[in-house]
XYZ file of C-alpha atoms in Angstrom:
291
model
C 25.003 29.724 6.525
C 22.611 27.609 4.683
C 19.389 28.699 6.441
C 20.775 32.304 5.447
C 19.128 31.879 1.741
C 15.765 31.185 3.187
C 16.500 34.848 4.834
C 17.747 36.468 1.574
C 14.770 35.158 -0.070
C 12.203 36.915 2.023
C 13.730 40.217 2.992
C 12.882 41.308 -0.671
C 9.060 40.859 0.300
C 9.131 41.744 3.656
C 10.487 45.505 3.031
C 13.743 45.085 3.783
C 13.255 43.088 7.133
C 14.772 39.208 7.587
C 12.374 36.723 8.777
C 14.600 35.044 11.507
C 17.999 35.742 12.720
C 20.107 33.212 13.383
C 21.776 32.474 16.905
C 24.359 30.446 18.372
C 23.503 26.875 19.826
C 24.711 27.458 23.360
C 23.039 31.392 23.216
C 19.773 31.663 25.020
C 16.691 33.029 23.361
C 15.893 36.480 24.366
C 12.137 38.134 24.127
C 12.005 40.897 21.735
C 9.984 41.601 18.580
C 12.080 39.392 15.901
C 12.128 35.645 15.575
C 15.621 33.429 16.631
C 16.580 30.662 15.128
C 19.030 28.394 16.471
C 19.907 24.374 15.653
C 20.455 22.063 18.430
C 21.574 18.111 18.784
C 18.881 16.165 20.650
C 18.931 12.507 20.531
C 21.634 11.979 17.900
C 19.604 14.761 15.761
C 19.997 18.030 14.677
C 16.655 20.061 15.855
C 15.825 23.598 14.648
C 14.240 25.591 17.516
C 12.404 29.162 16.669
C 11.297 31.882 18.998
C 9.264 35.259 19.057
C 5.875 36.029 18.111
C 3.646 33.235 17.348
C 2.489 34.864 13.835
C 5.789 35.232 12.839
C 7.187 31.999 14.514
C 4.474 30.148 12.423
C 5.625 31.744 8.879
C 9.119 31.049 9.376
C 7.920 27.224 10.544
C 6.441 26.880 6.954
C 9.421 28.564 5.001
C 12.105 26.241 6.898
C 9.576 23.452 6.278
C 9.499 24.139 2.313
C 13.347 24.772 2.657
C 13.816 21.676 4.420
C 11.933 19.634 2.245
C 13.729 21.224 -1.145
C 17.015 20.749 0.608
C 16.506 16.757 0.844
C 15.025 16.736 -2.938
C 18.474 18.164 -4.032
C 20.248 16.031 -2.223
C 18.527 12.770 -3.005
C 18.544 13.736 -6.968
C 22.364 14.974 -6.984
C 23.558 11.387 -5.890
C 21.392 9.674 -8.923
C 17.891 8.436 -9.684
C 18.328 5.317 -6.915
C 18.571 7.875 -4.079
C 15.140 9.717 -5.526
C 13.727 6.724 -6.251
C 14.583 5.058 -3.512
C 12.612 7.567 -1.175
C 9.740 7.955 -2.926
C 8.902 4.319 -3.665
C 9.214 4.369 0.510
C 6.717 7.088 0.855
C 4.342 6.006 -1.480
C 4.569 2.394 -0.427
C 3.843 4.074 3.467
C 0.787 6.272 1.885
C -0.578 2.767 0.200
C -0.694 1.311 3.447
C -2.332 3.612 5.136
C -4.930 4.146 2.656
C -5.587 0.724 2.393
C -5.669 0.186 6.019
C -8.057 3.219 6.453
C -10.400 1.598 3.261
C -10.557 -1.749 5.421
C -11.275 -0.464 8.583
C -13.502 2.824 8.208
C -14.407 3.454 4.499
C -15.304 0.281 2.979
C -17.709 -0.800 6.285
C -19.338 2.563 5.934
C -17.893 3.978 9.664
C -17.786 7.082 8.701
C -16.471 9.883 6.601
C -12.668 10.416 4.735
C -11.019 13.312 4.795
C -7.191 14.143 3.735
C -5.335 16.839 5.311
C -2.409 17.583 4.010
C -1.531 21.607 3.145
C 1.510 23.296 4.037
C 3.519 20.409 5.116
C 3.663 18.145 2.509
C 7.467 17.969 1.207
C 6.817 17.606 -2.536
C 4.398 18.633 -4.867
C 4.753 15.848 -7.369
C 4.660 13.565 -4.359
C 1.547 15.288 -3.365
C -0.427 15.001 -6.520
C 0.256 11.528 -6.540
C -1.479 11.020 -3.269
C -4.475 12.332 -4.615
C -4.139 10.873 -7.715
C -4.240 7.315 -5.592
C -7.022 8.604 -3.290
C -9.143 8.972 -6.356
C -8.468 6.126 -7.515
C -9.720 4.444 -3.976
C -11.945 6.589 -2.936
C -13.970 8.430 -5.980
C -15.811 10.957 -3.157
C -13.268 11.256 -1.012
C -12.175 15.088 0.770
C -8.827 16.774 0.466
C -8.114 19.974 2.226
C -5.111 20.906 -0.126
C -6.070 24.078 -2.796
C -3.288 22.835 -4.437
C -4.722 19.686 -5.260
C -7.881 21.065 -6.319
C -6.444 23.409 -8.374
C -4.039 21.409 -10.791
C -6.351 18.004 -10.181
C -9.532 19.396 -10.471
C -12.508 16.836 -9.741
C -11.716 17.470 -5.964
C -13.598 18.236 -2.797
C -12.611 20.523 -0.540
C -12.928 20.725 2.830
C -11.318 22.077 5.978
C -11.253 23.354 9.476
C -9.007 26.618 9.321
C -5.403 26.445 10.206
C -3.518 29.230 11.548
C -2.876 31.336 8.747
C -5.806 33.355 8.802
C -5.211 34.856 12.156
C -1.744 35.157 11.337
C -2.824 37.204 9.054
C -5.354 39.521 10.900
C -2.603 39.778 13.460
C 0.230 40.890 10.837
C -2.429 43.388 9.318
C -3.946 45.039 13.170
C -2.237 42.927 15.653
C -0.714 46.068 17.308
C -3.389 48.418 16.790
C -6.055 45.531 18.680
C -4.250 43.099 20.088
C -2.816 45.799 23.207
C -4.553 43.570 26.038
C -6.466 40.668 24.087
C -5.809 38.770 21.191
C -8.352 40.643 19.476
C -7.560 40.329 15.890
C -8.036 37.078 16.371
C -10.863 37.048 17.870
C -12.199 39.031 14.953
C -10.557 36.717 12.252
C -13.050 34.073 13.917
C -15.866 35.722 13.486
C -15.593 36.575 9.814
C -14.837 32.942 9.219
C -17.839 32.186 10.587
C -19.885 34.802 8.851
C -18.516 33.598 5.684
C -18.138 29.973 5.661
C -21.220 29.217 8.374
C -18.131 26.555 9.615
C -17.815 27.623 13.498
C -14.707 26.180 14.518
C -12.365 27.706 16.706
C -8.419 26.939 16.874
C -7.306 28.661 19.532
C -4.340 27.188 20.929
C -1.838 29.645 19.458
C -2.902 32.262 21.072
C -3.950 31.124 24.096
C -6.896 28.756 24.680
C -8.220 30.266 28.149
C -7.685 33.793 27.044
C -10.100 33.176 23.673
C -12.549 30.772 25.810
C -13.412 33.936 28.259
C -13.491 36.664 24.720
C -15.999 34.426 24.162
C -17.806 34.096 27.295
C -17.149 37.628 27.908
C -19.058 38.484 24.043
C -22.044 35.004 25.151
C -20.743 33.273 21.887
C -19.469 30.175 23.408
C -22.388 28.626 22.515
C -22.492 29.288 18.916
C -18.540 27.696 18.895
C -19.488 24.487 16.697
C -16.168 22.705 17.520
C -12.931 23.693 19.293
C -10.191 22.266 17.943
C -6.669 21.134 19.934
C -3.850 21.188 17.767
C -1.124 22.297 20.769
C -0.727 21.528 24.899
C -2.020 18.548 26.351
C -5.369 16.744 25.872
C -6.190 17.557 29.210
C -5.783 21.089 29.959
C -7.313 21.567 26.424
C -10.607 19.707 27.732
C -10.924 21.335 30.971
C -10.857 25.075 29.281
C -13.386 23.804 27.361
C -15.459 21.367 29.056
C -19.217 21.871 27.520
C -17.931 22.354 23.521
C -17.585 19.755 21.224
C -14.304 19.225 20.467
C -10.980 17.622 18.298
C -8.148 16.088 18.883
C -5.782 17.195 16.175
C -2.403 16.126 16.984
C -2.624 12.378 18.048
C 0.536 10.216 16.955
C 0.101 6.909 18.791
C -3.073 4.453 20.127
C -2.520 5.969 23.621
C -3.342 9.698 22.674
C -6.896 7.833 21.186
C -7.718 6.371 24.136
C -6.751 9.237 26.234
C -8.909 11.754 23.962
C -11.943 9.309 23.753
C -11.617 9.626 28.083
C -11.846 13.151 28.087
C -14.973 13.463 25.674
C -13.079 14.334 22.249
C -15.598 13.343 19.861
C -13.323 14.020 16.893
C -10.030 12.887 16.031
C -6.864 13.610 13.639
C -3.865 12.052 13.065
C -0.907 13.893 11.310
C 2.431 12.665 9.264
C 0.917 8.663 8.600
C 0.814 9.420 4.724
C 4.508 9.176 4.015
C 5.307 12.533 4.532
C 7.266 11.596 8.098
C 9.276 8.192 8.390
C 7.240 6.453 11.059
C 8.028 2.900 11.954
C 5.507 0.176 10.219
C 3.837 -0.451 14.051
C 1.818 3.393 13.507
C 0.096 2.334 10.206
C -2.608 1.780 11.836
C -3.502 4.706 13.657
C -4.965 5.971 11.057
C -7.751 3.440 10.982
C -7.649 3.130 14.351
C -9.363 6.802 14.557
């Protein structure tokens, strides 16, 4: 019933058609054209599963995100300030940390460059401004990847390797007209990004990384790939599809995944959720600086 408002919300701006529907917890996902929704229990928690079309899967994974995060905001403000302040002094404290731990270890020595990543995700928009707020504070040149940031900040610089909205868009626009045997709007999405930007990186996981590493073979523009970027699937699969590219590790969440990237040639490496916006336990801190 609750999820049902994120529903209402978008059928007004999606002609009339829901994003998700919502199924049972014991009722098995069937294939089909629309996106199902269903919450489980795993491990004492409750788990929201999605299934359908990636494109689609990945907008409703943003709008349940938001929804998610807005939910938590109202409920932390409607039992009194302590319950708001409570969490944020808790993130912020866990974003200090990190920061700090990154300024010891890689930015102050002069190891190499900082970047922060943090887009569609991040739970709070005060909360998020305040990150950067700190970050300029600590580091004066640092990058940021969040529009957002740049927009209402200004004084930022922006940088980024391209999510997965772009070719969730290409695919929503002329997914059925070219993407009958290949995932060719994707493919195509690519290119322009190149074309404009001159930044070749390719993300490829949603759609299939050994289907987009032979479109390129097949068109002799694996070469020209700058970077290939994991974000999904396991470190090792990813590196034997692409064995000759330079490539990033984008989804590494404890000391292990580093070493186990470093083994299988990933020259660059990401960590996600050690800025406060997920409650990881103290011990993680340091992955950050660790990369």
């Amino acid at each position: 019933a609750e999820l049902s408002s994120v529903n209402d919300e978008w059928v007004r701006q999606l002609a009339g058609r829901p994003l998700f529907k919502v199924i049972d917890e014991k009722s098995d996902f069937a294939a089909g054209a629309d996106v199902q929704v269903k919450v489980v229990m795993q491990g004492g928690q409750a788990v929201l599963l999605a299934h359908g079309p990636w494109f689609l899967v990945t907008f409703v994974e943003t709008a349940l995100l938001q929804y998610l995060a807005s939910t938590m905001t109202r409920e932390l403000c409607s039992r009194g300030d302590k319950g708001w302040t409570d969490w944020c002094t808790e993130a912020l404290l866990t974003f200090a940390l990190t920061a700090h731990a990154v300024q010891e270890g890689l930015h102050a020595p002069k190891r190499g460059l900082t970047a922060f990543f943090s887009s569609r995700r991040a739970p709070h928009a005060a909360f998020h401004l305040l990150q950067h707020r700190y970050l300029q504070t600590l580091w004066p040149t640092f990058l940021t990847s969040s529009l957002f940031a740049g927009r209402a900040l200004g004084g930022q610089k922006l940088v980024g390797t391209w999510a997965h909205e772009g070719t969730m868009a290409m695919a929503a626009l002329w997914g059925e007209e070219l993407d009958t045997r290949l995932p060719l709007s994707s493919l195509l999405w690519t290119l322009l990004f190149w074309a404009v930007t001159g930044n070749r990186t390719v993300l490829p996981d949603a759609f299939g990384s050994a289907t987009f590493k032979h479109m390129l073979v097949d068109l002799d523009l694996l070469d020209e790939a700058g970077l290939v970027r994991q974000d999904s699937g396991s470190l090792e699969r990813f590196a034997a599809i692409f064995p000759s590219c330079k490539k990033m590790a984008s989804e590494v969440e404890a000391f292990a995944d580093i070493e186990r990237a470093l083994e299988h040639g990933y020259a660059l490496i990401g960590a996600g959720g050690f800025f406060g916006e997920k409650r990881l336990t103290l011990k993680d801190l340091s992955c950050a600086a660790k990369i």
